[in-house]
Short mmCIF file of C-alpha atoms in Angstrom, two decimals:
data_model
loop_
_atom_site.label_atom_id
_atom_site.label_comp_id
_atom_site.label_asym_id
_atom_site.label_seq_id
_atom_site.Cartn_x
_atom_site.Cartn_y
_atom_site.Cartn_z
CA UNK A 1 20.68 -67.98 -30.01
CA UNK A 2 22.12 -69.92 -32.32
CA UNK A 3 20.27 -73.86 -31.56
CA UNK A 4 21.37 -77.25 -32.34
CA UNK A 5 18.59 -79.63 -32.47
CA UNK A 6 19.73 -82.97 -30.94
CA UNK A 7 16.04 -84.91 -31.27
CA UNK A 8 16.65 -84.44 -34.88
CA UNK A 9 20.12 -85.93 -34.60
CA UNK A 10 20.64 -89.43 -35.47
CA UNK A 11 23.38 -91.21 -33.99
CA UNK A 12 26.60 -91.05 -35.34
CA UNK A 13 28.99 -88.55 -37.15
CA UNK A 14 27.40 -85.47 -38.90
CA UNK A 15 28.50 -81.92 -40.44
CA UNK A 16 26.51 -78.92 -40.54
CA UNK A 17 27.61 -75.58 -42.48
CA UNK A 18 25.76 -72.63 -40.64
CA UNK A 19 25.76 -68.92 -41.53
CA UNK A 20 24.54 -67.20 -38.23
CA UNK A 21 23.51 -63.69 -38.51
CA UNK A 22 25.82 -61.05 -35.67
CA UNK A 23 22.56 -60.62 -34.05
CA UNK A 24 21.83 -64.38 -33.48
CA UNK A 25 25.44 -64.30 -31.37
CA UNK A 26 25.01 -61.39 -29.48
CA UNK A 27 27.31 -58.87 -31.37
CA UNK A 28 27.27 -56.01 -32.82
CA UNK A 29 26.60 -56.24 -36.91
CA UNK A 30 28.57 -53.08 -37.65
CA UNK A 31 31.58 -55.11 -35.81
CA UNK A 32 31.31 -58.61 -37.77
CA UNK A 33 29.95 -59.73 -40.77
CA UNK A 34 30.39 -62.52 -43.33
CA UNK A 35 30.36 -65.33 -40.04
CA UNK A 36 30.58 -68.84 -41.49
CA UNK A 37 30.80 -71.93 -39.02
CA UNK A 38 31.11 -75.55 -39.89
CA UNK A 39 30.08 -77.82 -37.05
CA UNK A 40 31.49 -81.62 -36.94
CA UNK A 41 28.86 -83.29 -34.40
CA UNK A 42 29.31 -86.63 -33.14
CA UNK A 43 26.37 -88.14 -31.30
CA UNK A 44 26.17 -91.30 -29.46
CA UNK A 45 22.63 -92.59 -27.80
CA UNK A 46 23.29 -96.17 -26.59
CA UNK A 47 20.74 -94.90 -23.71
CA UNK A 48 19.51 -92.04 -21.96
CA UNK A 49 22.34 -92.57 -19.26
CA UNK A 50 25.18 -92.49 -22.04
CA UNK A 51 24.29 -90.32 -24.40
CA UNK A 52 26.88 -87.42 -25.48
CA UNK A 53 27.10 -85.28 -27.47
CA UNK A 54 30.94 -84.34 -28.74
CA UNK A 55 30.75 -80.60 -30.58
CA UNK A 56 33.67 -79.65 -32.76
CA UNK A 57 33.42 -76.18 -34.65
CA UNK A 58 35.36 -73.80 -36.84
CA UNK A 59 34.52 -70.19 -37.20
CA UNK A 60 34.99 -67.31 -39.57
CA UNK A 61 34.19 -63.86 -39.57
CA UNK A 62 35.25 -60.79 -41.62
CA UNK A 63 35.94 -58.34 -38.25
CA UNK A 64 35.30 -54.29 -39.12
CA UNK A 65 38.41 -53.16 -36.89
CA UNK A 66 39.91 -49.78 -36.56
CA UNK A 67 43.66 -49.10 -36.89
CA UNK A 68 45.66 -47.68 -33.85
CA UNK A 69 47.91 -46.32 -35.57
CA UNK A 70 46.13 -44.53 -38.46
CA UNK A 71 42.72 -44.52 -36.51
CA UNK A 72 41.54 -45.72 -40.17
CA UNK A 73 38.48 -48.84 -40.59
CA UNK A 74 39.71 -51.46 -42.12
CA UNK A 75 38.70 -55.37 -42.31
CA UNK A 76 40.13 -58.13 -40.51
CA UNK A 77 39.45 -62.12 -41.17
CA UNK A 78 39.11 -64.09 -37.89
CA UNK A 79 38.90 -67.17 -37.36
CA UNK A 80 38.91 -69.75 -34.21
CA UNK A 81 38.31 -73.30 -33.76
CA UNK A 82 36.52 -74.86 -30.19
CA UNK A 83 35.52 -78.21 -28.81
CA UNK A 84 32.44 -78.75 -26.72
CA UNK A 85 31.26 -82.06 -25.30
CA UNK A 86 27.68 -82.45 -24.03
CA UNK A 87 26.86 -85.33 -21.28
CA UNK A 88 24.34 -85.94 -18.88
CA UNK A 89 23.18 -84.33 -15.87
CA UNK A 90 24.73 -87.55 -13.66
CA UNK A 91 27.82 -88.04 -15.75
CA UNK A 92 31.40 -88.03 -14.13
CA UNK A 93 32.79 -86.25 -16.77
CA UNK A 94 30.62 -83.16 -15.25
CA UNK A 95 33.12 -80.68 -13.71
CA UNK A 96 32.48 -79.42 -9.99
CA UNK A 97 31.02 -75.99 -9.76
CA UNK A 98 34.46 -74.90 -8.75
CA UNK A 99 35.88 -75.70 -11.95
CA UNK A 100 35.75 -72.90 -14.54
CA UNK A 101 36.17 -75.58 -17.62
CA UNK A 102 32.85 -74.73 -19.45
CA UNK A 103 33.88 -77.31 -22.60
CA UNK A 104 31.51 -80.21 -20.74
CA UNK A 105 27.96 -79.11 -21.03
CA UNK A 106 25.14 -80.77 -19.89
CA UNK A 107 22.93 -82.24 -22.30
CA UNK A 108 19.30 -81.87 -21.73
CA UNK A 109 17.55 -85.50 -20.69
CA UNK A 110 14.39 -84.43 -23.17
CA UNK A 111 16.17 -83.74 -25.81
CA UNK A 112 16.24 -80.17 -25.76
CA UNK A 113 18.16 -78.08 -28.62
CA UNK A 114 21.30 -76.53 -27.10
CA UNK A 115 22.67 -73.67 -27.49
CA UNK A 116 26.13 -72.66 -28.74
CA UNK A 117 26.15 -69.16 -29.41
CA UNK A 118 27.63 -68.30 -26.75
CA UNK A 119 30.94 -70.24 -27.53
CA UNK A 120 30.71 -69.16 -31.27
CA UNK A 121 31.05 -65.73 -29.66
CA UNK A 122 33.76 -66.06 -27.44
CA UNK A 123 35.65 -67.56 -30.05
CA UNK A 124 35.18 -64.90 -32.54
CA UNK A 125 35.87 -62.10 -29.67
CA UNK A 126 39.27 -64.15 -28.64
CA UNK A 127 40.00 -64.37 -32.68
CA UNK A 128 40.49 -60.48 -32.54
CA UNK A 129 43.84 -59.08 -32.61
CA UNK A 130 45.11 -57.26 -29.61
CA UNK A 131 46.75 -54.58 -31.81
CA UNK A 132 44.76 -53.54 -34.33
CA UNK A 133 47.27 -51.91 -37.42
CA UNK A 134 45.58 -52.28 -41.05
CA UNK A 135 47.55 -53.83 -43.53
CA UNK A 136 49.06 -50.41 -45.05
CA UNK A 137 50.40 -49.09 -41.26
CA UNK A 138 52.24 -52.29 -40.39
CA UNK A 139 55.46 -51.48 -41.99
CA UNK A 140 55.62 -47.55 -41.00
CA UNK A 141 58.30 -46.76 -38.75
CA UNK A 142 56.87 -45.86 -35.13
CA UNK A 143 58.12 -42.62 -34.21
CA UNK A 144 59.87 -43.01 -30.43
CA UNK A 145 60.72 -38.94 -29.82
CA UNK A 146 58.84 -36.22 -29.97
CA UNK A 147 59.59 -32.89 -30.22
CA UNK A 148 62.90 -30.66 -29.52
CA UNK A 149 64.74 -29.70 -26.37
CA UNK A 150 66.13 -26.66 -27.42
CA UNK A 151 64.72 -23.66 -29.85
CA UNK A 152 66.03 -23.76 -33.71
CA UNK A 153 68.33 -20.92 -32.17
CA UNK A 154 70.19 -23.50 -29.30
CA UNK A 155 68.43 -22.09 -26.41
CA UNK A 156 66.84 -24.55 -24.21
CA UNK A 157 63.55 -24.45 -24.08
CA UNK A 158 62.81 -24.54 -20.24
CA UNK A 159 65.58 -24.97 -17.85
CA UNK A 160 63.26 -26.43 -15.23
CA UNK A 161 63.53 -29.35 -17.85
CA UNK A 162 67.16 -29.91 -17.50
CA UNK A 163 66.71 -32.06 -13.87
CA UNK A 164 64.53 -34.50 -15.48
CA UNK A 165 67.23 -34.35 -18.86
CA UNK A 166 69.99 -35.19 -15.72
CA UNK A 167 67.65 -38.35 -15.21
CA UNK A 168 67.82 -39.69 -18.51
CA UNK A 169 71.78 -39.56 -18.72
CA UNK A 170 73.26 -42.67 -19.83
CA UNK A 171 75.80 -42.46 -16.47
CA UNK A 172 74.53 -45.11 -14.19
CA UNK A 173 74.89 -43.71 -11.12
CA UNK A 174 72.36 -42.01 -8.71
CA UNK A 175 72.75 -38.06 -7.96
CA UNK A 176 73.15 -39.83 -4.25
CA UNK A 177 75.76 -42.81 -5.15
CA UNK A 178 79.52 -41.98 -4.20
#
Protein backbone atom coordinates (compact mmCIF):
# COMPACT_ATOMS: atom_id res chain seq x y z
CA UNK A 1 0.00 0.00 0.00
CA UNK A 2 1.51 2.91 -0.67
CA UNK A 3 -1.25 5.85 1.13
CA UNK A 4 -1.77 9.40 0.46
CA UNK A 5 -3.29 11.15 3.31
CA UNK A 6 -5.81 13.73 2.00
CA UNK A 7 -7.15 15.02 5.74
CA UNK A 8 -3.66 16.14 6.09
CA UNK A 9 -3.79 17.93 2.76
CA UNK A 10 -4.41 21.53 2.68
CA UNK A 11 -5.87 22.99 -0.25
CA UNK A 12 -3.92 23.90 -3.00
CA UNK A 13 -0.74 22.76 -4.96
CA UNK A 14 1.76 20.43 -3.14
CA UNK A 15 4.88 18.02 -3.99
CA UNK A 16 5.82 15.02 -2.21
CA UNK A 17 9.19 12.98 -2.94
CA UNK A 18 8.44 9.27 -1.81
CA UNK A 19 10.81 6.28 -1.78
CA UNK A 20 8.38 3.21 -1.58
CA UNK A 21 9.91 -0.01 -0.71
CA UNK A 22 9.05 -3.15 -3.83
CA UNK A 23 7.11 -4.72 -1.15
CA UNK A 24 4.84 -1.67 -0.39
CA UNK A 25 3.81 -2.00 -4.43
CA UNK A 26 3.30 -5.46 -4.68
CA UNK A 27 6.54 -6.59 -6.53
CA UNK A 28 9.03 -8.60 -6.27
CA UNK A 29 12.37 -6.87 -4.53
CA UNK A 30 14.80 -9.10 -6.40
CA UNK A 31 12.97 -7.52 -9.68
CA UNK A 32 13.13 -3.61 -8.70
CA UNK A 33 14.99 -1.62 -6.53
CA UNK A 34 16.13 1.99 -6.12
CA UNK A 35 12.03 3.20 -6.80
CA UNK A 36 11.85 6.97 -6.44
CA UNK A 37 8.41 8.81 -7.13
CA UNK A 38 7.68 12.48 -7.00
CA UNK A 39 4.01 13.22 -6.64
CA UNK A 40 2.58 16.83 -7.81
CA UNK A 41 -0.94 16.90 -5.86
CA UNK A 42 -3.37 19.48 -6.44
CA UNK A 43 -6.27 19.63 -4.01
CA UNK A 44 -9.28 21.71 -4.14
CA UNK A 45 -12.05 21.62 -1.09
CA UNK A 46 -14.51 24.48 -1.85
CA UNK A 47 -17.04 21.76 -0.23
CA UNK A 48 -17.62 18.28 0.33
CA UNK A 49 -19.60 18.14 -3.08
CA UNK A 50 -16.51 19.65 -5.09
CA UNK A 51 -13.71 18.48 -3.72
CA UNK A 52 -10.95 16.73 -6.08
CA UNK A 53 -8.25 15.63 -5.89
CA UNK A 54 -5.89 15.91 -9.31
CA UNK A 55 -2.72 13.25 -8.84
CA UNK A 56 0.23 13.74 -11.12
CA UNK A 57 3.33 11.32 -10.58
CA UNK A 58 6.69 10.37 -12.00
CA UNK A 59 8.36 7.12 -11.29
CA UNK A 60 11.78 5.54 -11.28
CA UNK A 61 13.09 2.31 -10.69
CA UNK A 62 16.43 0.53 -11.34
CA UNK A 63 14.67 -2.92 -13.04
CA UNK A 64 17.03 -6.32 -12.42
CA UNK A 65 16.23 -7.73 -16.07
CA UNK A 66 17.72 -10.67 -17.79
CA UNK A 67 19.11 -10.53 -21.35
CA UNK A 68 17.48 -12.71 -24.16
CA UNK A 69 20.07 -12.88 -25.94
CA UNK A 70 22.98 -13.63 -23.57
CA UNK A 71 20.53 -14.97 -20.80
CA UNK A 72 22.98 -12.62 -18.63
CA UNK A 73 21.35 -10.13 -15.39
CA UNK A 74 21.83 -6.95 -16.02
CA UNK A 75 20.10 -3.52 -14.79
CA UNK A 76 17.66 -1.52 -16.48
CA UNK A 77 16.37 2.24 -15.44
CA UNK A 78 12.58 2.65 -15.87
CA UNK A 79 10.75 5.17 -15.63
CA UNK A 80 6.88 6.24 -16.33
CA UNK A 81 4.84 9.16 -15.68
CA UNK A 82 0.65 8.85 -14.81
CA UNK A 83 -2.21 11.15 -14.04
CA UNK A 84 -4.95 10.31 -11.60
CA UNK A 85 -7.87 12.54 -10.65
CA UNK A 86 -9.93 11.79 -7.52
CA UNK A 87 -13.75 13.15 -7.30
CA UNK A 88 -16.66 12.33 -5.48
CA UNK A 89 -18.87 9.49 -5.25
CA UNK A 90 -21.84 11.76 -7.15
CA UNK A 91 -19.55 13.54 -9.54
CA UNK A 92 -20.19 13.47 -13.42
CA UNK A 93 -16.81 13.15 -14.15
CA UNK A 94 -17.29 9.40 -12.64
CA UNK A 95 -17.03 6.95 -15.59
CA UNK A 96 -19.90 4.22 -16.04
CA UNK A 97 -18.94 0.79 -14.89
CA UNK A 98 -18.62 -0.03 -18.53
CA UNK A 99 -15.84 2.21 -19.00
CA UNK A 100 -12.41 0.70 -18.34
CA UNK A 101 -10.76 4.42 -17.78
CA UNK A 102 -9.52 3.84 -14.14
CA UNK A 103 -7.63 7.59 -14.15
CA UNK A 104 -11.01 9.08 -12.21
CA UNK A 105 -11.06 7.63 -8.77
CA UNK A 106 -13.39 8.21 -6.27
CA UNK A 107 -12.38 10.14 -3.42
CA UNK A 108 -13.52 8.99 -0.10
CA UNK A 109 -16.36 11.56 1.52
CA UNK A 110 -14.41 11.08 5.15
CA UNK A 111 -11.41 11.79 4.10
CA UNK A 112 -9.91 8.57 3.82
CA UNK A 113 -6.09 8.14 2.62
CA UNK A 114 -6.08 6.64 -0.89
CA UNK A 115 -4.22 4.44 -2.27
CA UNK A 116 -1.94 4.60 -5.33
CA UNK A 117 0.16 1.71 -5.36
CA UNK A 118 -1.48 0.11 -7.54
CA UNK A 119 -0.91 2.71 -10.41
CA UNK A 120 2.78 3.20 -9.26
CA UNK A 121 2.91 -0.48 -10.20
CA UNK A 122 1.41 -0.63 -13.38
CA UNK A 123 3.47 2.07 -14.43
CA UNK A 124 6.69 0.59 -13.46
CA UNK A 125 5.52 -2.97 -15.05
CA UNK A 126 4.48 -0.98 -18.47
CA UNK A 127 8.08 0.96 -18.09
CA UNK A 128 9.74 -2.53 -18.81
CA UNK A 129 11.12 -3.22 -22.10
CA UNK A 130 9.54 -5.86 -24.22
CA UNK A 131 12.98 -7.13 -25.37
CA UNK A 132 15.20 -7.38 -22.84
CA UNK A 133 19.16 -7.20 -24.53
CA UNK A 134 21.82 -5.69 -21.91
CA UNK A 135 23.76 -2.98 -23.07
CA UNK A 136 26.88 -5.21 -24.31
CA UNK A 137 24.41 -7.70 -26.68
CA UNK A 138 22.68 -4.86 -28.51
CA UNK A 139 25.13 -4.43 -31.22
CA UNK A 140 25.98 -8.34 -31.86
CA UNK A 141 24.93 -9.52 -35.08
CA UNK A 142 21.82 -12.01 -34.71
CA UNK A 143 22.68 -15.10 -36.34
CA UNK A 144 19.57 -15.98 -39.01
CA UNK A 145 20.96 -19.76 -40.21
CA UNK A 146 21.86 -22.46 -38.52
CA UNK A 147 23.67 -25.24 -39.36
CA UNK A 148 24.73 -26.99 -42.86
CA UNK A 149 22.77 -28.81 -45.52
CA UNK A 150 25.30 -30.91 -46.74
CA UNK A 151 28.40 -32.88 -44.91
CA UNK A 152 32.04 -31.02 -45.14
CA UNK A 153 32.40 -33.83 -47.92
CA UNK A 154 29.18 -32.35 -50.33
CA UNK A 155 26.86 -35.06 -49.48
CA UNK A 156 23.54 -33.98 -48.39
CA UNK A 157 22.75 -34.66 -45.27
CA UNK A 158 19.19 -36.24 -45.57
CA UNK A 159 17.50 -36.36 -48.85
CA UNK A 160 14.08 -36.47 -47.23
CA UNK A 161 15.19 -32.74 -46.64
CA UNK A 162 15.42 -31.78 -50.18
CA UNK A 163 11.23 -31.37 -50.59
CA UNK A 164 11.12 -28.87 -47.93
CA UNK A 165 14.73 -27.22 -49.65
CA UNK A 166 12.22 -27.27 -53.09
CA UNK A 167 9.91 -25.01 -50.80
CA UNK A 168 12.27 -22.44 -50.01
CA UNK A 169 13.36 -21.84 -53.77
CA UNK A 170 13.33 -18.35 -54.73
CA UNK A 171 11.03 -19.47 -58.07
CA UNK A 172 7.61 -18.19 -57.31
CA UNK A 173 5.60 -20.64 -58.55
CA UNK A 174 3.67 -23.54 -56.85
CA UNK A 175 4.78 -27.34 -57.64
CA UNK A 176 0.85 -27.17 -58.91
CA UNK A 177 0.94 -23.69 -61.02
CA UNK A 178 1.27 -24.21 -64.94
Amino acid sequence: MLLIDTAALSAGTQTLDLRPEAEALDLDPTAFSAIALDVQLDYRDLDPRSRRLYLRFHVTATAHLVCDRTLAPFDEPVEGTHTLLYVPTDSPLLPDDDSEDDDVRILPDDLAPVDIADAVRETLLLALPMRRVAPEARDQDLPTSFGALTTPEGTPIDARWEALLALSSDDTEGPDTP
